[in-house]
């Protein structure tokens, strides 16, 4: 028999409610994310500077190598193989620089969006409208939500699983520790799963 929609609705609401970010976590978590984002960019710019120094160094070596060759102090084969090695090393470093400059903290935006989405789940859970719950449910469960024996259940993506666990253990640990591990979990997940 098809599931009565009120029953499904109350189940989906209860399910969404379990993964909702408590409103009082929203601003401390966002503040922690801002600090992490700033330090990620700082760290990246320090690393980029070090890599630029290496590129400069390699360019100097290439010049010296060419001088040796022009002065006929080294054989052509030797010159070519050393030059190839240096050029390839320089290319690799230049690619790293581009990557770091483009996205020193590519995970920050997805984590920020996740915090916003998670903080809206309570409100969405309370609404009467089943279709409006579809997109939030997909964000929590990906495509892993199913209805078995008239019961909706699924496997949440890791940041939501961590959020639900954090809510359950909230009374036992200091909030700052809970939020730190929550942020770590979201950062780890979104770093690996960038669109």
PDB file of C-alpha atoms in Angstrom:
ATOM      1  CA  UNK A   1       0.000   0.000   0.000  1.00  0.00           C
ATOM      2  CA  UNK A   2       1.271   3.493  -0.734  1.00  0.00           C
ATOM      3  CA  UNK A   3       2.476   5.378   2.303  1.00  0.00           C
ATOM      4  CA  UNK A   4       0.037   8.012   3.492  1.00  0.00           C
ATOM      5  CA  UNK A   5       1.603  11.350   2.799  1.00  0.00           C
ATOM      6  CA  UNK A   6       1.109  12.758   6.325  1.00  0.00           C
ATOM      7  CA  UNK A   7       2.939   9.762   7.741  1.00  0.00           C
ATOM      8  CA  UNK A   8       5.780  10.149   5.238  1.00  0.00           C
ATOM      9  CA  UNK A   9       5.869  13.869   5.897  1.00  0.00           C
ATOM     10  CA  UNK A  10       6.204  13.468   9.646  1.00  0.00           C
ATOM     11  CA  UNK A  11       8.945  10.858   9.145  1.00  0.00           C
ATOM     12  CA  UNK A  12      10.870  13.030   6.714  1.00  0.00           C
ATOM     13  CA  UNK A  13      10.505  15.961   9.104  1.00  0.00           C
ATOM     14  CA  UNK A  14      11.793  13.913  12.014  1.00  0.00           C
ATOM     15  CA  UNK A  15      14.685  12.679   9.872  1.00  0.00           C
ATOM     16  CA  UNK A  16      15.668  16.184   8.747  1.00  0.00           C
ATOM     17  CA  UNK A  17      15.378  17.409  12.322  1.00  0.00           C
ATOM     18  CA  UNK A  18      18.045  14.921  13.445  1.00  0.00           C
ATOM     19  CA  UNK A  19      20.589  16.506  11.085  1.00  0.00           C
ATOM     20  CA  UNK A  20      19.765  20.138  11.777  1.00  0.00           C
ATOM     21  CA  UNK A  21      22.490  22.458  12.994  1.00  0.00           C
ATOM     22  CA  UNK A  22      21.427  24.010  16.322  1.00  0.00           C
ATOM     23  CA  UNK A  23      21.011  27.774  15.774  1.00  0.00           C
ATOM     24  CA  UNK A  24      23.355  28.626  18.641  1.00  0.00           C
ATOM     25  CA  UNK A  25      26.189  26.744  16.888  1.00  0.00           C
ATOM     26  CA  UNK A  26      25.874  28.781  13.743  1.00  0.00           C
ATOM     27  CA  UNK A  27      27.882  31.880  14.617  1.00  0.00           C
ATOM     28  CA  UNK A  28      30.717  30.234  16.619  1.00  0.00           C
ATOM     29  CA  UNK A  29      31.183  27.665  13.834  1.00  0.00           C
ATOM     30  CA  UNK A  30      31.189  30.364  11.133  1.00  0.00           C
ATOM     31  CA  UNK A  31      33.723  32.363  13.145  1.00  0.00           C
ATOM     32  CA  UNK A  32      35.988  29.300  13.443  1.00  0.00           C
ATOM     33  CA  UNK A  33      35.680  28.754   9.695  1.00  0.00           C
ATOM     34  CA  UNK A  34      36.715  32.376   9.010  1.00  0.00           C
ATOM     35  CA  UNK A  35      39.842  31.924  11.122  1.00  0.00           C
ATOM     36  CA  UNK A  36      40.721  28.655   9.335  1.00  0.00           C
ATOM     37  CA  UNK A  37      40.105  30.229   5.931  1.00  0.00           C
ATOM     38  CA  UNK A  38      42.405  33.154   6.708  1.00  0.00           C
ATOM     39  CA  UNK A  39      45.176  30.904   7.950  1.00  0.00           C
ATOM     40  CA  UNK A  40      44.805  28.586   4.935  1.00  0.00           C
ATOM     41  CA  UNK A  41      45.379  31.549   2.611  1.00  0.00           C
ATOM     42  CA  UNK A  42      48.336  32.756   4.691  1.00  0.00           C
ATOM     43  CA  UNK A  43      49.891  29.306   4.741  1.00  0.00           C
ATOM     44  CA  UNK A  44      49.392  29.004   0.998  1.00  0.00           C
ATOM     45  CA  UNK A  45      51.022  32.355   0.287  1.00  0.00           C
ATOM     46  CA  UNK A  46      54.048  31.368   2.378  1.00  0.00           C
ATOM     47  CA  UNK A  47      54.337  28.104   0.472  1.00  0.00           C
ATOM     48  CA  UNK A  48      53.957  29.927  -2.866  1.00  0.00           C
ATOM     49  CA  UNK A  49      56.784  32.303  -1.933  1.00  0.00           C
ATOM     50  CA  UNK A  50      59.056  29.342  -1.163  1.00  0.00           C
ATOM     51  CA  UNK A  51      58.176  27.719  -4.491  1.00  0.00           C
ATOM     52  CA  UNK A  52      58.871  30.982  -6.367  1.00  0.00           C
ATOM     53  CA  UNK A  53      62.337  31.068  -4.780  1.00  0.00           C
ATOM     54  CA  UNK A  54      62.907  27.530  -6.067  1.00  0.00           C
ATOM     55  CA  UNK A  55      61.860  28.528  -9.600  1.00  0.00           C
ATOM     56  CA  UNK A  56      64.279  31.465  -9.458  1.00  0.00           C
ATOM     57  CA  UNK A  57      67.023  29.128  -8.283  1.00  0.00           C
ATOM     58  CA  UNK A  58      66.374  26.665 -11.115  1.00  0.00           C
ATOM     59  CA  UNK A  59      66.395  29.478 -13.689  1.00  0.00           C
ATOM     60  CA  UNK A  60      69.835  30.519 -12.395  1.00  0.00           C
ATOM     61  CA  UNK A  61      71.089  26.935 -12.677  1.00  0.00           C
ATOM     62  CA  UNK A  62      69.814  26.775 -16.255  1.00  0.00           C
ATOM     63  CA  UNK A  63      71.698  29.963 -17.107  1.00  0.00           C
ATOM     64  CA  UNK A  64      74.929  28.633 -15.567  1.00  0.00           C
ATOM     65  CA  UNK A  65      74.466  25.359 -17.409  1.00  0.00           C
ATOM     66  CA  UNK A  66      74.058  27.176 -20.720  1.00  0.00           C
ATOM     67  CA  UNK A  67      77.201  29.231 -19.994  1.00  0.00           C
ATOM     68  CA  UNK A  68      79.157  26.006 -19.384  1.00  0.00           C
ATOM     69  CA  UNK A  69      77.883  24.568 -22.651  1.00  0.00           C
ATOM     70  CA  UNK A  70      78.664  27.709 -24.641  1.00  0.00           C
ATOM     71  CA  UNK A  71      82.175  27.758 -23.149  1.00  0.00           C
ATOM     72  CA  UNK A  72      82.428  24.121 -24.267  1.00  0.00           C
ATOM     73  CA  UNK A  73      83.082  22.956 -20.702  1.00  0.00           C
ATOM     74  CA  UNK A  74      80.483  20.172 -20.894  1.00  0.00           C
ATOM     75  CA  UNK A  75      79.427  17.682 -23.551  1.00  0.00           C
ATOM     76  CA  UNK A  76      76.216  18.242 -25.485  1.00  0.00           C
ATOM     77  CA  UNK A  77      74.580  15.020 -24.167  1.00  0.00           C
ATOM     78  CA  UNK A  78      75.360  15.936 -20.589  1.00  0.00           C
ATOM     79  CA  UNK A  79      74.084  19.478 -21.155  1.00  0.00           C
ATOM     80  CA  UNK A  80      70.822  18.262 -22.709  1.00  0.00           C
ATOM     81  CA  UNK A  81      70.044  15.728 -20.030  1.00  0.00           C
ATOM     82  CA  UNK A  82      70.731  18.162 -17.168  1.00  0.00           C
ATOM     83  CA  UNK A  83      68.690  20.835 -18.917  1.00  0.00           C
ATOM     84  CA  UNK A  84      65.753  18.440 -19.388  1.00  0.00           C
ATOM     85  CA  UNK A  85      65.785  17.517 -15.703  1.00  0.00           C
ATOM     86  CA  UNK A  86      65.853  21.160 -14.580  1.00  0.00           C
ATOM     87  CA  UNK A  87      63.096  22.179 -17.020  1.00  0.00           C
ATOM     88  CA  UNK A  88      60.873  19.366 -15.849  1.00  0.00           C
ATOM     89  CA  UNK A  89      61.443  20.233 -12.187  1.00  0.00           C
ATOM     90  CA  UNK A  90      60.612  23.871 -12.893  1.00  0.00           C
ATOM     91  CA  UNK A  91      57.401  22.925 -14.718  1.00  0.00           C
ATOM     92  CA  UNK A  92      56.213  20.784 -11.802  1.00  0.00           C
ATOM     93  CA  UNK A  93      56.812  23.621  -9.337  1.00  0.00           C
ATOM     94  CA  UNK A  94      55.057  26.150 -11.580  1.00  0.00           C
ATOM     95  CA  UNK A  95      51.995  23.891 -11.714  1.00  0.00           C
ATOM     96  CA  UNK A  96      51.964  23.696  -7.907  1.00  0.00           C
ATOM     97  CA  UNK A  97      52.093  27.491  -7.714  1.00  0.00           C
ATOM     98  CA  UNK A  98      49.126  27.850 -10.074  1.00  0.00           C
ATOM     99  CA  UNK A  99      47.117  25.316  -8.056  1.00  0.00           C
ATOM    100  CA  UNK A 100      47.838  27.006  -4.737  1.00  0.00           C
ATOM    101  CA  UNK A 101      47.132  30.479  -6.050  1.00  0.00           C
ATOM    102  CA  UNK A 102      43.893  29.438  -7.670  1.00  0.00           C
ATOM    103  CA  UNK A 103      42.432  27.777  -4.606  1.00  0.00           C
ATOM    104  CA  UNK A 104      44.418  27.979  -1.380  1.00  0.00           C
ATOM    105  CA  UNK A 105      41.249  27.012   0.434  1.00  0.00           C
ATOM    106  CA  UNK A 106      38.857  25.538  -2.122  1.00  0.00           C
ATOM    107  CA  UNK A 107      37.030  23.727   0.680  1.00  0.00           C
ATOM    108  CA  UNK A 108      35.979  26.922   2.466  1.00  0.00           C
ATOM    109  CA  UNK A 109      32.957  27.779   0.288  1.00  0.00           C
ATOM    110  CA  UNK A 110      31.470  24.261   0.332  1.00  0.00           C
ATOM    111  CA  UNK A 111      31.899  24.154   4.132  1.00  0.00           C
ATOM    112  CA  UNK A 112      30.276  27.589   4.446  1.00  0.00           C
ATOM    113  CA  UNK A 113      27.339  26.433   2.289  1.00  0.00           C
ATOM    114  CA  UNK A 114      27.026  23.270   4.331  1.00  0.00           C
ATOM    115  CA  UNK A 115      26.815  25.263   7.586  1.00  0.00           C
ATOM    116  CA  UNK A 116      24.040  27.412   6.050  1.00  0.00           C
ATOM    117  CA  UNK A 117      22.152  24.395   4.673  1.00  0.00           C
ATOM    118  CA  UNK A 118      22.409  22.491   7.942  1.00  0.00           C
ATOM    119  CA  UNK A 119      21.181  25.477   9.930  1.00  0.00           C
ATOM    120  CA  UNK A 120      18.019  25.713   7.784  1.00  0.00           C
ATOM    121  CA  UNK A 121      16.988  22.081   8.221  1.00  0.00           C
ATOM    122  CA  UNK A 122      14.886  22.698  11.332  1.00  0.00           C
ATOM    123  CA  UNK A 123      12.796  25.296   9.577  1.00  0.00           C
ATOM    124  CA  UNK A 124      12.360  23.068   6.509  1.00  0.00           C
ATOM    125  CA  UNK A 125      11.465  20.110   8.743  1.00  0.00           C
ATOM    126  CA  UNK A 126       8.613  22.148  10.241  1.00  0.00           C
ATOM    127  CA  UNK A 127       7.114  23.100   6.878  1.00  0.00           C
ATOM    128  CA  UNK A 128       4.119  21.111   5.609  1.00  0.00           C
ATOM    129  CA  UNK A 129       5.373  20.871   2.078  1.00  0.00           C
ATOM    130  CA  UNK A 130       6.869  17.454   1.144  1.00  0.00           C
ATOM    131  CA  UNK A 131       8.414  18.546  -2.199  1.00  0.00           C
ATOM    132  CA  UNK A 132      10.364  21.319  -0.455  1.00  0.00           C
ATOM    133  CA  UNK A 133      12.057  18.597   1.621  1.00  0.00           C
ATOM    134  CA  UNK A 134      13.413  16.772  -1.393  1.00  0.00           C
ATOM    135  CA  UNK A 135      16.466  18.928  -2.088  1.00  0.00           C
ATOM    136  CA  UNK A 136      17.557  19.169   1.603  1.00  0.00           C
ATOM    137  CA  UNK A 137      17.159  15.399   1.943  1.00  0.00           C
ATOM    138  CA  UNK A 138      19.382  14.919  -1.089  1.00  0.00           C
ATOM    139  CA  UNK A 139      22.006  17.189   0.453  1.00  0.00           C
ATOM    140  CA  UNK A 140      22.022  15.124   3.640  1.00  0.00           C
ATOM    141  CA  UNK A 141      21.839  11.657   2.093  1.00  0.00           C
ATOM    142  CA  UNK A 142      23.107  12.117  -1.443  1.00  0.00           C
ATOM    143  CA  UNK A 143      21.144   9.475  -3.278  1.00  0.00           C
ATOM    144  CA  UNK A 144      21.143   7.060  -0.355  1.00  0.00           C
ATOM    145  CA  UNK A 145      17.660   7.683   0.980  1.00  0.00           C
ATOM    146  CA  UNK A 146      15.119   4.916   0.687  1.00  0.00           C
ATOM    147  CA  UNK A 147      11.803   3.984   2.162  1.00  0.00           C
ATOM    148  CA  UNK A 148      11.766   0.467   3.633  1.00  0.00           C
ATOM    149  CA  UNK A 149       8.730  -1.066   5.232  1.00  0.00           C
ATOM    150  CA  UNK A 150       7.127   2.358   5.450  1.00  0.00           C
ATOM    151  CA  UNK A 151      10.162   3.812   7.113  1.00  0.00           C
ATOM    152  CA  UNK A 152      12.411   6.409   5.539  1.00  0.00           C
ATOM    153  CA  UNK A 153      16.093   5.893   6.192  1.00  0.00           C
ATOM    154  CA  UNK A 154      19.477   6.386   4.591  1.00  0.00           C
ATOM    155  CA  UNK A 155      23.204   6.893   4.999  1.00  0.00           C
ATOM    156  CA  UNK A 156      24.087  10.543   5.473  1.00  0.00           C
ATOM    157  CA  UNK A 157      27.218  12.104   3.952  1.00  0.00           C
ATOM    158  CA  UNK A 158      30.048  12.342   6.572  1.00  0.00           C
ATOM    159  CA  UNK A 159      29.601  15.996   7.678  1.00  0.00           C
ATOM    160  CA  UNK A 160      25.912  15.363   8.392  1.00  0.00           C
ATOM    161  CA  UNK A 161      26.703  12.094  10.173  1.00  0.00           C
ATOM    162  CA  UNK A 162      29.215  14.024  12.306  1.00  0.00           C
ATOM    163  CA  UNK A 163      26.645  16.745  12.966  1.00  0.00           C
ATOM    164  CA  UNK A 164      24.041  14.245  14.167  1.00  0.00           C
ATOM    165  CA  UNK A 165      26.640  12.551  16.412  1.00  0.00           C
ATOM    166  CA  UNK A 166      27.720  15.958  17.738  1.00  0.00           C
ATOM    167  CA  UNK A 167      24.132  16.811  18.667  1.00  0.00           C
ATOM    168  CA  UNK A 168      23.811  13.523  20.520  1.00  0.00           C
ATOM    169  CA  UNK A 169      27.035  14.016  22.497  1.00  0.00           C
ATOM    170  CA  UNK A 170      26.552  17.771  22.979  1.00  0.00           C
ATOM    171  CA  UNK A 171      25.800  17.521  26.673  1.00  0.00           C
ATOM    172  CA  UNK A 172      28.940  15.511  27.455  1.00  0.00           C
ATOM    173  CA  UNK A 173      31.695  17.630  25.906  1.00  0.00           C
ATOM    174  CA  UNK A 174      32.678  21.294  25.797  1.00  0.00           C
ATOM    175  CA  UNK A 175      31.049  22.994  22.806  1.00  0.00           C
ATOM    176  CA  UNK A 176      34.358  24.315  21.464  1.00  0.00           C
ATOM    177  CA  UNK A 177      35.691  20.737  21.133  1.00  0.00           C
ATOM    178  CA  UNK A 178      32.495  19.563  19.470  1.00  0.00           C
ATOM    179  CA  UNK A 179      32.580  22.410  16.956  1.00  0.00           C
ATOM    180  CA  UNK A 180      36.284  21.899  16.232  1.00  0.00           C
ATOM    181  CA  UNK A 181      35.812  18.251  15.366  1.00  0.00           C
ATOM    182  CA  UNK A 182      32.698  19.087  13.349  1.00  0.00           C
ATOM    183  CA  UNK A 183      34.601  21.659  11.324  1.00  0.00           C
ATOM    184  CA  UNK A 184      37.460  19.189  10.847  1.00  0.00           C
ATOM    185  CA  UNK A 185      35.053  16.567   9.560  1.00  0.00           C
ATOM    186  CA  UNK A 186      33.421  18.999   7.094  1.00  0.00           C
ATOM    187  CA  UNK A 187      36.768  20.339   5.930  1.00  0.00           C
ATOM    188  CA  UNK A 188      38.159  16.846   5.337  1.00  0.00           C
ATOM    189  CA  UNK A 189      35.077  15.740   3.416  1.00  0.00           C
ATOM    190  CA  UNK A 190      34.768  18.824   1.215  1.00  0.00           C
ATOM    191  CA  UNK A 191      38.529  18.964   0.524  1.00  0.00           C
ATOM    192  CA  UNK A 192      38.257  15.507  -1.033  1.00  0.00           C
ATOM    193  CA  UNK A 193      34.926  16.093  -2.740  1.00  0.00           C
ATOM    194  CA  UNK A 194      35.309  19.394  -4.544  1.00  0.00           C
ATOM    195  CA  UNK A 195      32.998  19.796  -7.510  1.00  0.00           C
TER     196      UNK A 195
END
